[in-house]
Short mmCIF file of C-alpha atoms in Angstrom, two decimals:
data_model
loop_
_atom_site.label_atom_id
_atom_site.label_comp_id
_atom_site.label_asym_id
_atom_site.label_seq_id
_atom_site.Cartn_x
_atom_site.Cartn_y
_atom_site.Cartn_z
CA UNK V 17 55.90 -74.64 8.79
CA UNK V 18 57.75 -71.29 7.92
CA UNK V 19 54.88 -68.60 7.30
CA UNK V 20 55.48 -64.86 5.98
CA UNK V 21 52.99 -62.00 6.00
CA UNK V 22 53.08 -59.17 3.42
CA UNK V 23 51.50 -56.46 4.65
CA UNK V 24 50.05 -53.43 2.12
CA UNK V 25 51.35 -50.24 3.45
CA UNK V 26 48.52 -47.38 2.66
CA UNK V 27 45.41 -47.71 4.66
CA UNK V 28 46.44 -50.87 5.85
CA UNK V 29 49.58 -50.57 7.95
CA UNK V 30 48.96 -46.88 7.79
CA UNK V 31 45.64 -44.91 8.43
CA UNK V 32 45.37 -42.98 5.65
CA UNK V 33 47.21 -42.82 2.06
CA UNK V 34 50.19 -41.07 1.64
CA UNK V 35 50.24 -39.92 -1.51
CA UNK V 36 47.58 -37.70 -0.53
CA UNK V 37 49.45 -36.59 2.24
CA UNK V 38 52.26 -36.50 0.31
CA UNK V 39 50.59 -34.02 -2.06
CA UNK V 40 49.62 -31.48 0.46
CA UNK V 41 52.85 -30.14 0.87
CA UNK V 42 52.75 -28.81 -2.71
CA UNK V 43 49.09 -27.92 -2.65
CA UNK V 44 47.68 -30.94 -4.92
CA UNK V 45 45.85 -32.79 -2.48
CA UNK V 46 42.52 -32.74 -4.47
CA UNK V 47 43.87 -33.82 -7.92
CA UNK V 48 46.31 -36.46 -6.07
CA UNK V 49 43.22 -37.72 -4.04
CA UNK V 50 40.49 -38.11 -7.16
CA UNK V 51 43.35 -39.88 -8.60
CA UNK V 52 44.26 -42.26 -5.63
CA UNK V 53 40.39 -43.17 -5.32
CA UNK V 54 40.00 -43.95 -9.23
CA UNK V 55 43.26 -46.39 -8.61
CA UNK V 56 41.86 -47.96 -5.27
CA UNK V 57 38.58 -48.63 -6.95
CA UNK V 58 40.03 -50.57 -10.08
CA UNK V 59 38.95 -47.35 -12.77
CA UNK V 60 42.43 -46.35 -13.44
CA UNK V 61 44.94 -49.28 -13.78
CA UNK V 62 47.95 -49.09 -10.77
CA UNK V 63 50.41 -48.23 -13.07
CA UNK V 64 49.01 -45.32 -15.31
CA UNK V 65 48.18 -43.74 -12.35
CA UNK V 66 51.35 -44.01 -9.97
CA UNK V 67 53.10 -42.00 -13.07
CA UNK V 68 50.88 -39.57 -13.42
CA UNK V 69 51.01 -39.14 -9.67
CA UNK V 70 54.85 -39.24 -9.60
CA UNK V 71 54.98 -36.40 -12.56
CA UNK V 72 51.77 -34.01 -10.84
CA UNK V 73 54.53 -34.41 -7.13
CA UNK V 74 57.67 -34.79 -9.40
CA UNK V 75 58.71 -30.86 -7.85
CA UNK V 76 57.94 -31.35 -4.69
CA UNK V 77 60.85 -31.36 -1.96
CA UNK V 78 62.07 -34.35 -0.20
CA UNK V 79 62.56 -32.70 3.09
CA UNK V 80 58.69 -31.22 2.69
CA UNK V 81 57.33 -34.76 2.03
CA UNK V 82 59.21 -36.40 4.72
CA UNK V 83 58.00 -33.99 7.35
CA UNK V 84 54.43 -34.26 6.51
CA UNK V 85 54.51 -38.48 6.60
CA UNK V 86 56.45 -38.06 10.09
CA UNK V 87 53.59 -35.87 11.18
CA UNK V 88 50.61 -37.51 10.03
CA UNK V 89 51.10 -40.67 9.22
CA UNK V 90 49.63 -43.15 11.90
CA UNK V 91 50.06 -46.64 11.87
CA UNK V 92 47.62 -49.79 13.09
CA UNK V 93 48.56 -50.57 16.63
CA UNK V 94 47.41 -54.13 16.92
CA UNK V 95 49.17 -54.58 13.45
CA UNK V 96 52.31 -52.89 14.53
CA UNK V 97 52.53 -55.10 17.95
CA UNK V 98 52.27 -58.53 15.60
CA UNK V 99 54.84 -56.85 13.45
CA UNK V 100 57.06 -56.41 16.44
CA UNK V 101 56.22 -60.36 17.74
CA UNK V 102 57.05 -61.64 14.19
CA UNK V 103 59.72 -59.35 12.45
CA UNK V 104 61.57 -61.64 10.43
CA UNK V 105 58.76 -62.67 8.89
CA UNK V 106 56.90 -59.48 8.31
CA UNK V 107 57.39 -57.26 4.80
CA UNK V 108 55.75 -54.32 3.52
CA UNK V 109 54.69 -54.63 -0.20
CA UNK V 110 54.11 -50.75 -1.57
CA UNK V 111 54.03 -49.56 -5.14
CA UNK V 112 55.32 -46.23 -3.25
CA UNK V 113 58.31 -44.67 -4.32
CA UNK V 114 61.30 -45.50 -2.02
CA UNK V 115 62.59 -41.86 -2.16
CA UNK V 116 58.78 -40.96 -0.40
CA UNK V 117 58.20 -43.95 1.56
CA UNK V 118 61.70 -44.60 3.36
CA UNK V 119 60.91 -42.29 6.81
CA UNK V 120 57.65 -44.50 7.36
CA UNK V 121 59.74 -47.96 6.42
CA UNK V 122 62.55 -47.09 8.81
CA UNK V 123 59.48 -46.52 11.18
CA UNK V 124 58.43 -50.28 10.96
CA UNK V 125 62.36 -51.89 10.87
CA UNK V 126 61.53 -54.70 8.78
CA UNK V 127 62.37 -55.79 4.94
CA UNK V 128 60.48 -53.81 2.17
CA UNK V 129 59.68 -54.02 -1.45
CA UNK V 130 58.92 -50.69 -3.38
CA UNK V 131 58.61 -49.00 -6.57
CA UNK V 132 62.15 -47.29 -6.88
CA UNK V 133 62.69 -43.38 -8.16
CA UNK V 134 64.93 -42.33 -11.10
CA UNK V 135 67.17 -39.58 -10.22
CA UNK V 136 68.66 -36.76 -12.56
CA UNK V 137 72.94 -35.99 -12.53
CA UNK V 138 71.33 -33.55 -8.96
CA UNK V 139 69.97 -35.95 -7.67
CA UNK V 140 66.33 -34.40 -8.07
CA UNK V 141 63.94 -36.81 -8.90
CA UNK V 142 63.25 -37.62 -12.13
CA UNK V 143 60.35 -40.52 -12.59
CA UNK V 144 59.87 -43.91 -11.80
CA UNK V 145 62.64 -46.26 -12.65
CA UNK V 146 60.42 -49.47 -11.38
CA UNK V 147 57.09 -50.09 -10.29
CA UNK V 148 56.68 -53.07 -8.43
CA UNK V 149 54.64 -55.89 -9.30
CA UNK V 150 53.15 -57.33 -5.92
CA UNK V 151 53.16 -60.81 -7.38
CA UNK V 152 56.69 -60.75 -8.01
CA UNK V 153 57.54 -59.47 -4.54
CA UNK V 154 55.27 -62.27 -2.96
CA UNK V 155 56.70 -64.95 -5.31
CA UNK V 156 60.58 -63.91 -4.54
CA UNK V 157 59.89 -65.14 -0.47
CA UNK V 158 59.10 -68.34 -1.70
CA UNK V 159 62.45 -70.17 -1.60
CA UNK V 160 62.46 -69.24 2.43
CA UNK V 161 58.74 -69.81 3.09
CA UNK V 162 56.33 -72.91 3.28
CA UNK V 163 53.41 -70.41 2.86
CA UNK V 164 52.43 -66.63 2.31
CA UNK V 165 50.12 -64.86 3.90
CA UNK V 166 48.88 -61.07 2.04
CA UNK V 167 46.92 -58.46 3.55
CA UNK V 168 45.61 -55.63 1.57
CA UNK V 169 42.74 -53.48 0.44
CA UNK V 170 43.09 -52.00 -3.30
CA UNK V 171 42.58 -53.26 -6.49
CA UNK V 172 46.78 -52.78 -6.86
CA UNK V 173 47.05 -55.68 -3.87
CA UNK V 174 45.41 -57.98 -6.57
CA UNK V 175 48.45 -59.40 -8.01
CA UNK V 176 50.20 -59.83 -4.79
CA UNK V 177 46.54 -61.99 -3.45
CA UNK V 178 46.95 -64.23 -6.83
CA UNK V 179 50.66 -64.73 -6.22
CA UNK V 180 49.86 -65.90 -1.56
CA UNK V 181 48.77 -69.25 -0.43
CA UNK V 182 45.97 -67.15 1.70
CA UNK V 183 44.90 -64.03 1.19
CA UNK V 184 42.88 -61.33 3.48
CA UNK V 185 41.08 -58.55 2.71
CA UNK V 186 41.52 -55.68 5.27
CA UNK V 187 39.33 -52.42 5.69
CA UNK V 188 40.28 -51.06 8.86
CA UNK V 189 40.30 -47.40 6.82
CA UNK V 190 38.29 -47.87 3.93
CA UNK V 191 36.08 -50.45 2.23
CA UNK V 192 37.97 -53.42 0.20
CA UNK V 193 38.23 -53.40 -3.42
CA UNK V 194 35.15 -55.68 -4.47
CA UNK V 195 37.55 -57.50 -6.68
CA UNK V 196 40.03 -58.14 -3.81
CA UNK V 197 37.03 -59.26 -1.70
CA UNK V 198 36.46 -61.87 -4.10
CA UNK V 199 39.91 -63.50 -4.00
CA UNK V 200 39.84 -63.29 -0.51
CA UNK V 201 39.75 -66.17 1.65
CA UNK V 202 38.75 -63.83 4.63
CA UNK V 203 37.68 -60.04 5.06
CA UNK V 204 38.48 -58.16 8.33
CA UNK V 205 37.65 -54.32 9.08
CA UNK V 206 39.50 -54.18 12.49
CA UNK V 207 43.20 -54.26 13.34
CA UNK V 208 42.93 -56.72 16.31
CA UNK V 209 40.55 -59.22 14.62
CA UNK V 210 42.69 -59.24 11.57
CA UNK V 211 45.91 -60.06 14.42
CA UNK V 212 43.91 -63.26 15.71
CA UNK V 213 43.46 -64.41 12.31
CA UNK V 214 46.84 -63.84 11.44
CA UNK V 215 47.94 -66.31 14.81
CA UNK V 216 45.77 -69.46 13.67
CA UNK V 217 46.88 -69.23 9.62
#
């Protein structure tokens, strides 16, 4: 039996968000944060918020933003060494923007889904031209897959736990989303535990 694992990117393959990171390079770290939390908590609904954090970081420059992921970003090392052992079979599900995100994904060498950025004639970015719907990500692996396996931790990793055959809540960095702990067949806070589990599914 064919198994694939979607793996949540912020503060679960990653130690910290990275839109908050992200923001720091233009000196919005505080209003990008509040709004991160209200999204991770269920208060502000996934989408509302990525725009209005796409339009507050809209200015910000590329090359800025990619030099403060490659210097701060850290990644789960037990999750990065099953990544390695399994790598056909491993994808990262983000609502990220590509344009942001792409440093980190090179980083991990294995198939994606993202939001994608909408680019003015200069190639300056411009808003979001698709945010992606978890489920649908999750649902397109199922002609090559007996069964999926997602691992998140915010309330935006709902749709992509509704859409798996099992489902695990991970707070290696912060607490789940209580909703997401509900649809959860298990709930792990530690990067090696979650890796075991991951090898008997």
């Amino acid at each position: 039996m064919t198994t694939a694992y979607c793996f949540d990117l912020d503060g679960t393959l990653t130690r910290q968000e990275l839109l908050p990171l992200i923001a720091t390079s233009v000196g919005l770290e505080d209003e990008i944060s509040a709004l991160t939390q209200a999204t991770i908590e269920g208060l502000l609904p996934f989408d509302k918020s990525f725009k209005l954090r796409v339009r507050l970081l809209r200015d910000a420059r590329l090359d800025w933003i990619h030099a403060a992921l490659d210097k701060h970003v850290e990644f789960d090392r037990a999750i990065l060494d099953f990544i390695a052992r399994h790598p056909e079979q491993s994808f990262v599900v983000t609502g990220n923007l590509d344009l942001w995100v792409k440093p980190v994904l090179e980083k991990l060498g294995i198939h994606s889904f993202t939001s994608t950025a909408r680019l003015d004639d200069l190639g300056r970015l411009e808003g979001v031209e698709n945010i992606l719907h978890k489920g649908d990500a999750v649902s397109s692996l199922r002609s090559r897959f007996d069964r999926i396996v997602a691992v998140g931790e915010g309330m935006n990793d709902v749709p992509m736990f509704e859409a798996a055959d099992w489902r695990v809540a991970f707070g290696g960095v912060h607490q789940p989303n209580k909703e997401l702990v509900k649809l959860s067949d298990f709930v792990t806070y530690d990067g090696n535990a979650l890796c075991r589990l991951l090898s008997t599914l």
